[in-house]
mmCIF file of C-alpha atoms in Angstrom:
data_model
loop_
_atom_site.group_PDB
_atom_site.id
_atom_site.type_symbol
_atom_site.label_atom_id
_atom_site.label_comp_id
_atom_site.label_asym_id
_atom_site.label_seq_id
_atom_site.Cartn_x
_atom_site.Cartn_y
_atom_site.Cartn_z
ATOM 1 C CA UNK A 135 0.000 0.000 0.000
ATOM 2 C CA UNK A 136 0.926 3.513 -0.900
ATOM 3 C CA UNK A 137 0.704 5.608 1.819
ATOM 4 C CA UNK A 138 1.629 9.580 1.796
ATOM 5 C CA UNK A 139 2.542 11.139 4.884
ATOM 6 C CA UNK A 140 2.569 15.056 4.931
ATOM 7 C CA UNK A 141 4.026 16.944 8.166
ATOM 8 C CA UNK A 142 2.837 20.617 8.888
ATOM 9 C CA UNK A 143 6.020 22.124 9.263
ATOM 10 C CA UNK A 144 5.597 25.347 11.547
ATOM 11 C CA UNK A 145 2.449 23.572 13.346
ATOM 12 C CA UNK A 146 4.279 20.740 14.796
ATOM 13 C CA UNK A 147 7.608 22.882 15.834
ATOM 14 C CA UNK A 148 5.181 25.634 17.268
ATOM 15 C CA UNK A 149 3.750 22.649 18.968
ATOM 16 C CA UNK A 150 7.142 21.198 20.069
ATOM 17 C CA UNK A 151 8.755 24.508 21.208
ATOM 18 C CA UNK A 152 6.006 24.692 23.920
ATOM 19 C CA UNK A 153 5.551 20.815 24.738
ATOM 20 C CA UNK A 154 9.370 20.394 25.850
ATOM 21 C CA UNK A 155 11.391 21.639 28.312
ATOM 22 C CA UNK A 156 14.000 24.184 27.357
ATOM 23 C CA UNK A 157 16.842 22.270 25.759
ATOM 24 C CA UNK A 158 20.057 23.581 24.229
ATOM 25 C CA UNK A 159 23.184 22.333 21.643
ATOM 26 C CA UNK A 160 26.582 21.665 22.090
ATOM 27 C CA UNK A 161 26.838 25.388 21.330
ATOM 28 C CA UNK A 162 23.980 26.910 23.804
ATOM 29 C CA UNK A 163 21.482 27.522 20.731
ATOM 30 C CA UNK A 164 17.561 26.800 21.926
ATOM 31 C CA UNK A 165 16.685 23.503 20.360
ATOM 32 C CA UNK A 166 13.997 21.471 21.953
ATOM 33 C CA UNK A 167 11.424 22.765 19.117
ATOM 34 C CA UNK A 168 14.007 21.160 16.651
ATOM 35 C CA UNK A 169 14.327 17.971 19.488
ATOM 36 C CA UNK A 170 10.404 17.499 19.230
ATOM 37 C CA UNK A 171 9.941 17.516 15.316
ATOM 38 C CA UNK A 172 12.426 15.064 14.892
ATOM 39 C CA UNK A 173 11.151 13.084 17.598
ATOM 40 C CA UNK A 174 7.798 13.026 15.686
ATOM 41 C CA UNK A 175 9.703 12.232 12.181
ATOM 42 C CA UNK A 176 11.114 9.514 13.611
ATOM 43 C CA UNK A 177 8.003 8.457 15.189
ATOM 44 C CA UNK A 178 5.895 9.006 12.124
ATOM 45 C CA UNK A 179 8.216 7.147 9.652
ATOM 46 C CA UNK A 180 8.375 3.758 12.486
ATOM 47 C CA UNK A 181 4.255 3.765 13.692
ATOM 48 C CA UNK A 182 2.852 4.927 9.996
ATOM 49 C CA UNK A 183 5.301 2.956 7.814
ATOM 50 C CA UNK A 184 4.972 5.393 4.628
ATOM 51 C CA UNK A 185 6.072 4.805 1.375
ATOM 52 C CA UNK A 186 6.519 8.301 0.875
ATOM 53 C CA UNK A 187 7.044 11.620 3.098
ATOM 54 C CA UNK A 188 7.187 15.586 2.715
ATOM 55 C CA UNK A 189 7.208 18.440 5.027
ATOM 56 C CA UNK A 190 5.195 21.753 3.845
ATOM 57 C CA UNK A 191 6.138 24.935 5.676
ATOM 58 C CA UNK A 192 4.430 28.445 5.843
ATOM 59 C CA UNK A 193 6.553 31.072 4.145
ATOM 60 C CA UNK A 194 7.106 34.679 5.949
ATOM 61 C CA UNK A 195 4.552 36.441 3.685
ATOM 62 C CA UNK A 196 1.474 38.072 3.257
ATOM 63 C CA UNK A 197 -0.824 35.383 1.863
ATOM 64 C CA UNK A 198 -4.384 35.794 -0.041
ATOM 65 C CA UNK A 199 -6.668 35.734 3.362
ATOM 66 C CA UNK A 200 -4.621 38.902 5.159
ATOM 67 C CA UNK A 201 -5.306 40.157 1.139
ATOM 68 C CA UNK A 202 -8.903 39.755 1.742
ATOM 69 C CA UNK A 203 -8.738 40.615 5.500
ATOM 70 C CA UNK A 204 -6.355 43.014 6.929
ATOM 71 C CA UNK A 205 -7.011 42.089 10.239
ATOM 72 C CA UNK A 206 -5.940 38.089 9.639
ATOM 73 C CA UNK A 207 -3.716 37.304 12.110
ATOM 74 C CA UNK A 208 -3.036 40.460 13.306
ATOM 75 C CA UNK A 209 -3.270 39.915 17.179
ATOM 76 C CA UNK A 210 -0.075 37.489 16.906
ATOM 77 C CA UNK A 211 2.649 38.317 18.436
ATOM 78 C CA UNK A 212 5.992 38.503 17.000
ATOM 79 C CA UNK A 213 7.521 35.106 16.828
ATOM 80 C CA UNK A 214 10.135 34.332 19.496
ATOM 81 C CA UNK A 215 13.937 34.703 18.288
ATOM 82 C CA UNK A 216 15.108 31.062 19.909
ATOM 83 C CA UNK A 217 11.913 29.534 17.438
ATOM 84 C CA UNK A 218 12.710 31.762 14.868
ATOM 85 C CA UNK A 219 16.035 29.906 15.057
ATOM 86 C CA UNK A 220 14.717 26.764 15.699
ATOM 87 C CA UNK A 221 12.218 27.138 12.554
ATOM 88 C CA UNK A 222 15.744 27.175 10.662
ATOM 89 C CA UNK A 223 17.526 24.877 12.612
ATOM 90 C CA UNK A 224 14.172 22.130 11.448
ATOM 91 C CA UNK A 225 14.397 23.308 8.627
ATOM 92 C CA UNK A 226 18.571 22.156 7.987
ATOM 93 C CA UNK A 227 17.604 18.723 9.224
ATOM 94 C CA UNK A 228 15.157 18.162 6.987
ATOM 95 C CA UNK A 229 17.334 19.415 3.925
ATOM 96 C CA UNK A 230 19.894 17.338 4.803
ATOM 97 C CA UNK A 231 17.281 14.157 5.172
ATOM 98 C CA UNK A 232 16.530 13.939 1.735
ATOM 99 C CA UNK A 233 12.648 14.755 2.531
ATOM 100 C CA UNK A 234 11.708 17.078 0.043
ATOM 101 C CA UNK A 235 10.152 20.075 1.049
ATOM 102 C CA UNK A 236 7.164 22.288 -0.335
ATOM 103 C CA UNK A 237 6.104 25.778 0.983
ATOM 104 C CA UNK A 238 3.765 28.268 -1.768
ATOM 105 C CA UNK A 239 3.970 32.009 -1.814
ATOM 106 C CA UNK A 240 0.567 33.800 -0.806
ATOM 107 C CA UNK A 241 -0.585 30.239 0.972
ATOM 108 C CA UNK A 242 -0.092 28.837 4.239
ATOM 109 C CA UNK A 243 0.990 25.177 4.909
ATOM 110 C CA UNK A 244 -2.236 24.263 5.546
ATOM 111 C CA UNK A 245 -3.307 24.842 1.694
ATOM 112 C CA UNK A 246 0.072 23.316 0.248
ATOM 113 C CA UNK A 247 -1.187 20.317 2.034
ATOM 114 C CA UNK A 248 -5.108 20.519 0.622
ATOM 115 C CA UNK A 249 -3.229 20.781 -2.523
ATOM 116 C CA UNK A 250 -0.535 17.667 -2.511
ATOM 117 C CA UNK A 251 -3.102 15.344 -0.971
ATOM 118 C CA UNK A 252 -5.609 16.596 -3.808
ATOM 119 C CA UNK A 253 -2.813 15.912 -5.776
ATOM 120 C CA UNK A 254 -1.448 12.472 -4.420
ATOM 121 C CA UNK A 255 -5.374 10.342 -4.072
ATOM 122 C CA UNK A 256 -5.706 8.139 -6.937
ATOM 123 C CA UNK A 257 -9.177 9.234 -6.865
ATOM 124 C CA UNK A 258 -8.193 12.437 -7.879
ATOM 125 C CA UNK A 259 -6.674 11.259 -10.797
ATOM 126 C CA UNK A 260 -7.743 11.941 -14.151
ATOM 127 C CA UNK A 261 -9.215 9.028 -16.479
ATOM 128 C CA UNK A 262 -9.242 6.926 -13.562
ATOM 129 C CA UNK A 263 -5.478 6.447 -13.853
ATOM 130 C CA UNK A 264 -3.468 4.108 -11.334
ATOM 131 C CA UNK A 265 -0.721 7.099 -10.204
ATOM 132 C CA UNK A 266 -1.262 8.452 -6.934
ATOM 133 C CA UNK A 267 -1.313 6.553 -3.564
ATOM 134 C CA UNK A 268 -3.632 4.786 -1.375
ATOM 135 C CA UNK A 269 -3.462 7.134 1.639
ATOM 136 C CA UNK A 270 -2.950 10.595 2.715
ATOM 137 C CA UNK A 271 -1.497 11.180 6.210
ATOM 138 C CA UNK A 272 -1.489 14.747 7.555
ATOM 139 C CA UNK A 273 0.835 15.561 10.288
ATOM 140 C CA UNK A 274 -0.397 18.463 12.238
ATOM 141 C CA UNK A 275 -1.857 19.826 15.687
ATOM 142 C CA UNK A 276 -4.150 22.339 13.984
ATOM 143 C CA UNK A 277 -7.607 21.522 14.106
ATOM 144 C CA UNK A 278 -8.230 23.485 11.194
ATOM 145 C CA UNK A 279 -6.790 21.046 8.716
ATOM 146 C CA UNK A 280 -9.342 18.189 9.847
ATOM 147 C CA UNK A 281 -11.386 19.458 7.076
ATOM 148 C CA UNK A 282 -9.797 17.607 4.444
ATOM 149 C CA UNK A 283 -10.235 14.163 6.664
ATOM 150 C CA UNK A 284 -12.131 12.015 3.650
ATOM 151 C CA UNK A 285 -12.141 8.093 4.634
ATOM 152 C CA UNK A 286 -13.518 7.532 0.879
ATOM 153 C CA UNK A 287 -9.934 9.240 -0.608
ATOM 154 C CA UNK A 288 -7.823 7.823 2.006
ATOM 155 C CA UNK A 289 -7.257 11.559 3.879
ATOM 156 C CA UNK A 290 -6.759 10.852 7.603
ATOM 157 C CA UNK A 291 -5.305 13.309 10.071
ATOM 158 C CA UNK A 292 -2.218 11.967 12.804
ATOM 159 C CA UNK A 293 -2.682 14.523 15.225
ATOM 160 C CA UNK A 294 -0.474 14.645 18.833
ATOM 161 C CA UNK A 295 -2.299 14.488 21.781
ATOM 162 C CA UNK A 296 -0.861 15.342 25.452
ATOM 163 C CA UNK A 297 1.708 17.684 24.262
ATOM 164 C CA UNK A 298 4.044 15.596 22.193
ATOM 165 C CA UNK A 299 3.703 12.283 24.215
ATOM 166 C CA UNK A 300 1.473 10.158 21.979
ATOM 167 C CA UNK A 301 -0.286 10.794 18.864
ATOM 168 C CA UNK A 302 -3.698 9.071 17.660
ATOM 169 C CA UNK A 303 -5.177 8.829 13.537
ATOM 170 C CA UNK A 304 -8.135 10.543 13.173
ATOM 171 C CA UNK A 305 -10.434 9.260 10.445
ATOM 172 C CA UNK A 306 -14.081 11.500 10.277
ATOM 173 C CA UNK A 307 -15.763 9.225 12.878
ATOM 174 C CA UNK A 308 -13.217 11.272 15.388
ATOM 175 C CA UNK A 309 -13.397 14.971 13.741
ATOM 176 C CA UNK A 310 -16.584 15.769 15.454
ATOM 177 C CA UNK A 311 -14.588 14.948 18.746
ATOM 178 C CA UNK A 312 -12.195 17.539 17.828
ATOM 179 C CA UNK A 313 -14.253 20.143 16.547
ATOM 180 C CA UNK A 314 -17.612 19.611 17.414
ATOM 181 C CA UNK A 315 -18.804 18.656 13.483
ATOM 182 C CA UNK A 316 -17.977 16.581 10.893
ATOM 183 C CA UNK A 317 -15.257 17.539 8.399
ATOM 184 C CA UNK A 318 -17.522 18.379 5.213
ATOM 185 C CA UNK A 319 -19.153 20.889 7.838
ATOM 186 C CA UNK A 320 -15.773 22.581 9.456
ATOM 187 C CA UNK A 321 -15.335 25.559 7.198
ATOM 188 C CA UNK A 322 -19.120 26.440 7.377
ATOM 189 C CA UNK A 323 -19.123 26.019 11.355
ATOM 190 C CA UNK A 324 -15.564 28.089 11.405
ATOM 191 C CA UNK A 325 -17.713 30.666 9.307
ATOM 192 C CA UNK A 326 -20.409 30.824 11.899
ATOM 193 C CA UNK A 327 -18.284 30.901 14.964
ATOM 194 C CA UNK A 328 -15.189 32.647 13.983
ATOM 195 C CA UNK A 329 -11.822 31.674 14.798
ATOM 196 C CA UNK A 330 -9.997 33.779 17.639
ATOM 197 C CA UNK A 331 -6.533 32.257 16.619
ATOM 198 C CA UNK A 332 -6.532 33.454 13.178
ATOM 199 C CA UNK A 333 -8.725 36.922 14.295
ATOM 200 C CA UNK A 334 -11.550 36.584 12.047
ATOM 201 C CA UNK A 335 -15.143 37.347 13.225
ATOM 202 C CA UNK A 336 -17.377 35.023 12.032
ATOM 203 C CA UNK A 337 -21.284 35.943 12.865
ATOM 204 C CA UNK A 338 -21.323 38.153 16.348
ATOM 205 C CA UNK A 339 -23.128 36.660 18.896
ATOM 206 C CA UNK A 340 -23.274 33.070 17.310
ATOM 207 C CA UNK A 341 -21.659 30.179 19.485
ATOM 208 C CA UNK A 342 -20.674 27.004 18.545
ATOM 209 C CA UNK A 343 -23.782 24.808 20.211
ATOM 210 C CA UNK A 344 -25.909 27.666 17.923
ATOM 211 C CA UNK A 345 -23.828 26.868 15.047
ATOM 212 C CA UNK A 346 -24.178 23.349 15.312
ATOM 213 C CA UNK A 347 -27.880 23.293 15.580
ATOM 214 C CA UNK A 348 -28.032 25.274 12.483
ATOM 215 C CA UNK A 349 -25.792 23.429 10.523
ATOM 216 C CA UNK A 350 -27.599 20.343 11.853
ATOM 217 C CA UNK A 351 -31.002 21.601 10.564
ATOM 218 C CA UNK A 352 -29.324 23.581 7.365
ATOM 219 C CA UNK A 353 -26.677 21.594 6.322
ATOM 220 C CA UNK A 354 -24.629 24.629 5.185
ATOM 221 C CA UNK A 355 -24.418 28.251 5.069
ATOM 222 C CA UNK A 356 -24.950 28.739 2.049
ATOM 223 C CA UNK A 357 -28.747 27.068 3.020
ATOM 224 C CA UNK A 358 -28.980 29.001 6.509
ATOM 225 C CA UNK A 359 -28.875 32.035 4.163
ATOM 226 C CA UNK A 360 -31.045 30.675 0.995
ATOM 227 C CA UNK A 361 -33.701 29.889 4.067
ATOM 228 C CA UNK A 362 -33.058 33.263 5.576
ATOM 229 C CA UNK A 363 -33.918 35.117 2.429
ATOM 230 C CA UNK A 364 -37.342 33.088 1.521
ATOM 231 C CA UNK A 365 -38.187 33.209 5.020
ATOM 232 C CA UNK A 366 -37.826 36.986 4.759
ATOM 233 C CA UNK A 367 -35.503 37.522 8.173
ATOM 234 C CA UNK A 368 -36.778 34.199 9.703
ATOM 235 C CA UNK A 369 -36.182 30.733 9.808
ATOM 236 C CA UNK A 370 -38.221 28.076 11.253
ATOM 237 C CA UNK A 371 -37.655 26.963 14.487
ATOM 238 C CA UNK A 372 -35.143 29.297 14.892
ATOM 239 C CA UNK A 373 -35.293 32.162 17.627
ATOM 240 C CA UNK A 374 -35.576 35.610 16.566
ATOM 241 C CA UNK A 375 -32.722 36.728 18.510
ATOM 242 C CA UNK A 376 -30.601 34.554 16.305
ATOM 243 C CA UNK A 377 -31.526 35.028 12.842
ATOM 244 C CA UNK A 378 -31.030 39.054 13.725
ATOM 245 C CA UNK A 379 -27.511 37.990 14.432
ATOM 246 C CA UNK A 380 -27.422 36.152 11.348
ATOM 247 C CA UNK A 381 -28.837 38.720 8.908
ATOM 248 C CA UNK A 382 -26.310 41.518 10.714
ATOM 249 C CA UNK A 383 -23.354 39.434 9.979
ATOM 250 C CA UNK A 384 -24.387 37.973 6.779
ATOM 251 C CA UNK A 385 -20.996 39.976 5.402
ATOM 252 C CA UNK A 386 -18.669 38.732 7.733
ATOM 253 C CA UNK A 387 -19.738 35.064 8.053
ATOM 254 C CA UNK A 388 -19.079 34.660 3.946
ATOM 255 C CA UNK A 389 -15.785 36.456 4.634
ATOM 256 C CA UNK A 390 -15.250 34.375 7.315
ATOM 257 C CA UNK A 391 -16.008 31.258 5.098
ATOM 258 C CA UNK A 392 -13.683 32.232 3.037
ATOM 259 C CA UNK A 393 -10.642 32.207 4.893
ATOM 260 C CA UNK A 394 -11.612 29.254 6.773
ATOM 261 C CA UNK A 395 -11.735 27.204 3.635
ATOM 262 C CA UNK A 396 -8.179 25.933 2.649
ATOM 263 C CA UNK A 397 -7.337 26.419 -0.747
ATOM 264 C CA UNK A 398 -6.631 23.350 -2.576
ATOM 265 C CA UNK A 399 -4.645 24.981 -5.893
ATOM 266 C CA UNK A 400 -1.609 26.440 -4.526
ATOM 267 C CA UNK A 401 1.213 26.234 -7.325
ATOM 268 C CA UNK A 402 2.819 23.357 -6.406
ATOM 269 C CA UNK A 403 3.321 19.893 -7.803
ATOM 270 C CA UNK A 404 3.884 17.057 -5.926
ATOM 271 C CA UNK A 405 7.131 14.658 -7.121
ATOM 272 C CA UNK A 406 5.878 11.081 -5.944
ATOM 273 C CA UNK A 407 8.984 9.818 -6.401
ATOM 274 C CA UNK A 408 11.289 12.733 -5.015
ATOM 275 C CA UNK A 409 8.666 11.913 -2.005
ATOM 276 C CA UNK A 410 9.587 8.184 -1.627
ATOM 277 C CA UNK A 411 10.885 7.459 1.585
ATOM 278 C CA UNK A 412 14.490 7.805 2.039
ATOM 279 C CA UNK A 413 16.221 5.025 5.057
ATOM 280 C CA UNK A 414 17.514 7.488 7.914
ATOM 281 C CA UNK A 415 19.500 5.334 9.496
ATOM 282 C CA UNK A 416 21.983 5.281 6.469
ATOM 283 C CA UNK A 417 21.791 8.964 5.712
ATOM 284 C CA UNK A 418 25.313 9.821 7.286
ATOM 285 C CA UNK A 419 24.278 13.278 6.691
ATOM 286 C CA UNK A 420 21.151 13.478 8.401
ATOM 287 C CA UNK A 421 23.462 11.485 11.630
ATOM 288 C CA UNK A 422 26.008 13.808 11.803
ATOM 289 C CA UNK A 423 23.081 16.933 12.062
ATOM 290 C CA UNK A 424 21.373 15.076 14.952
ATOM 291 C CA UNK A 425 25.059 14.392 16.543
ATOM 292 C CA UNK A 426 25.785 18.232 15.840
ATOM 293 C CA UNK A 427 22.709 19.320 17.641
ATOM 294 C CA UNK A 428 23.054 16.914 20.724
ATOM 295 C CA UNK A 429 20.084 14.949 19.790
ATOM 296 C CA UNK A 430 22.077 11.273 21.033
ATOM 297 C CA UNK A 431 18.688 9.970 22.565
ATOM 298 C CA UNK A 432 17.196 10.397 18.838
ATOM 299 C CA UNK A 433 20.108 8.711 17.478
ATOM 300 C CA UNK A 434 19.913 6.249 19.347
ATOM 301 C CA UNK A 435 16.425 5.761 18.671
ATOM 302 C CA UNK A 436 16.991 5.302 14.754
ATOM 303 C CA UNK A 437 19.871 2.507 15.357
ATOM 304 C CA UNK A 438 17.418 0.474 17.495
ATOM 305 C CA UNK A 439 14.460 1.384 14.658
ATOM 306 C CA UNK A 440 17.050 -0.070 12.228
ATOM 307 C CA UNK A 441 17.735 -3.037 14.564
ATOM 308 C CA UNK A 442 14.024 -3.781 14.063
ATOM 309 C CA UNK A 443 13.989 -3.568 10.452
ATOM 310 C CA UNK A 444 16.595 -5.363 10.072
ATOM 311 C CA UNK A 445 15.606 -8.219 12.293
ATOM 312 C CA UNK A 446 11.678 -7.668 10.149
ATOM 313 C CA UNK A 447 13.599 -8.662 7.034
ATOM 314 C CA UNK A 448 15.063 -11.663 8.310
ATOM 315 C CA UNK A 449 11.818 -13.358 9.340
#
């Protein structure tokens, strides 16, 4: 089986540089956001067992959502200096690994990925032809991406739970547990709700039990709104106190929707075999990075993965 794993870059350092305790190199540099992404590569490439792997990163750039929304992000603050380092430190280790990396000017990660596991299916593929691979694996902590989980085209999400500890797949029969719907309903939910982390509105006043009793009843926005307009200001069932809220922020929910959707035709192309996966463990390269950075736990992890491998071969 052909099975594509895809690691959010900047989600699963961000992710790492506040899961770990402070750790430095040989040469006092911050590095335990740099420990904890290779710690999950290693991980990924021994529990999943792909047959191919890339990492997509964000890019430092204005992308098309602060174009259509000024205010996109704009609460962040500044990125720390140690995990700006540590974003390039990752980000050496991974070119010397052989991994081939994919990042899109005016997208984030997120919509690099939408767009190599659009890409990667074979269900996607035109004329029903046999290129592509069986499954897509996205690597990530952000919730956000769980609306590209599709069990029929093989898109699951392996998402780390208690900090960096474990990690657990997430097919759609999970989503809802993460985000209180099911994936084909995420970017119409995000729409109603908002999103606080990425400093778009939403509808004012709308929750997220409201939104989910809507999109239960509607199926969509695009529906809430079609109802909204036959029913004059009202929808059935629906208090009066809500569809006000709805009908003040019919603007910003559709701008909202449109930044929650991730885009799935950022100009990349994925390189199946480029992506194939490369042996670790006899990248001298890739070795002599980890030994560099003081990572001799992780090393010593990939000599006892090999051990296993090779002991798997001679049964």
């Amino acid at each position: 089986m052909k099975r594509l794993v895809l690691i959010d870059g900047h989600a699963i350092i961000h992710r790492a540089y506040h899961a770990y305790p402070a750790l430095t190199t040989p040469n006092g540099e911050s590095s335990q956001a740099a420990y904890g992404f290779v710690a999950i590569l290693l991980r990924v490439t021994s529990q999943l067992q792909p047959s191919h792997l890339a990492v997509c990163f964000d890019l430092p750039v204005a992308t098309f959502r602060h174009e259509a929304y000024i205010a996109y992000q704009a609460h962040r603050p500044t990125t720390a200096p140690d995990l700006v380092d540590q974003i390039e430190m990752v980000k050496g280790v991974v070119e010397v690994s052989g991994i081939p990396v994919y990042t899109a000017a005016g997208f984030e990660a997120d919509d690099v990925i939408g767009t190599l596991a659009k890409q990667a299916v074979k269900s996607e593929q035109a004329n029903g032809a046999s290129e592509g691979v069986d499954e897509v694996v996205i690597v990530t902590g952000d919730r956000d991406i769980m609306q590209l989980v599709n069990d029929k085209k093989g898109v699951s999400v392996y998402a780390p739970i208690n900090g960096m500890s474990n990690a657990r797949l997430v097919h759609e029969n999970e989503v809802k547990e993460y985000v209180g719907v099911t994936p084909d309903k995420i970017v119409d939910y995000k729409a109603l709700i908002g999103d606080s982390s990425d400093n778009y509105p939403g509808v004012p006043g709308i929750g997220p039990k409201t939104a989910q009793s809507l999109l239960e009843k509607f199926g969509s926005l695009e529906e809430i709104y079609r109802k909204l307009e036959e029913g004059k200001g009202k929808l059935d069932g629906v208090a009066e106190s809500v569809t006000a809220k709805l009908v003040a922020g019919k603007d910003s929910a559709f701008l909202s929707l449109h930044l929650a959707r991730i885009a799935t035709h950022a100009p990349v192309s994925l390189d199946l075999e480029r992506a194939e996966i490369k042996d670790l463990a006899k990248n001298e390269h890739f070795l002599q990075k980890l030994k560099e950075l003081g990572f001799k736990s992780l090393i010593a992890r990939i000599g006892g993965m090999a051990s296993e491998n090779n002991q798997m071969e001679l049964l």
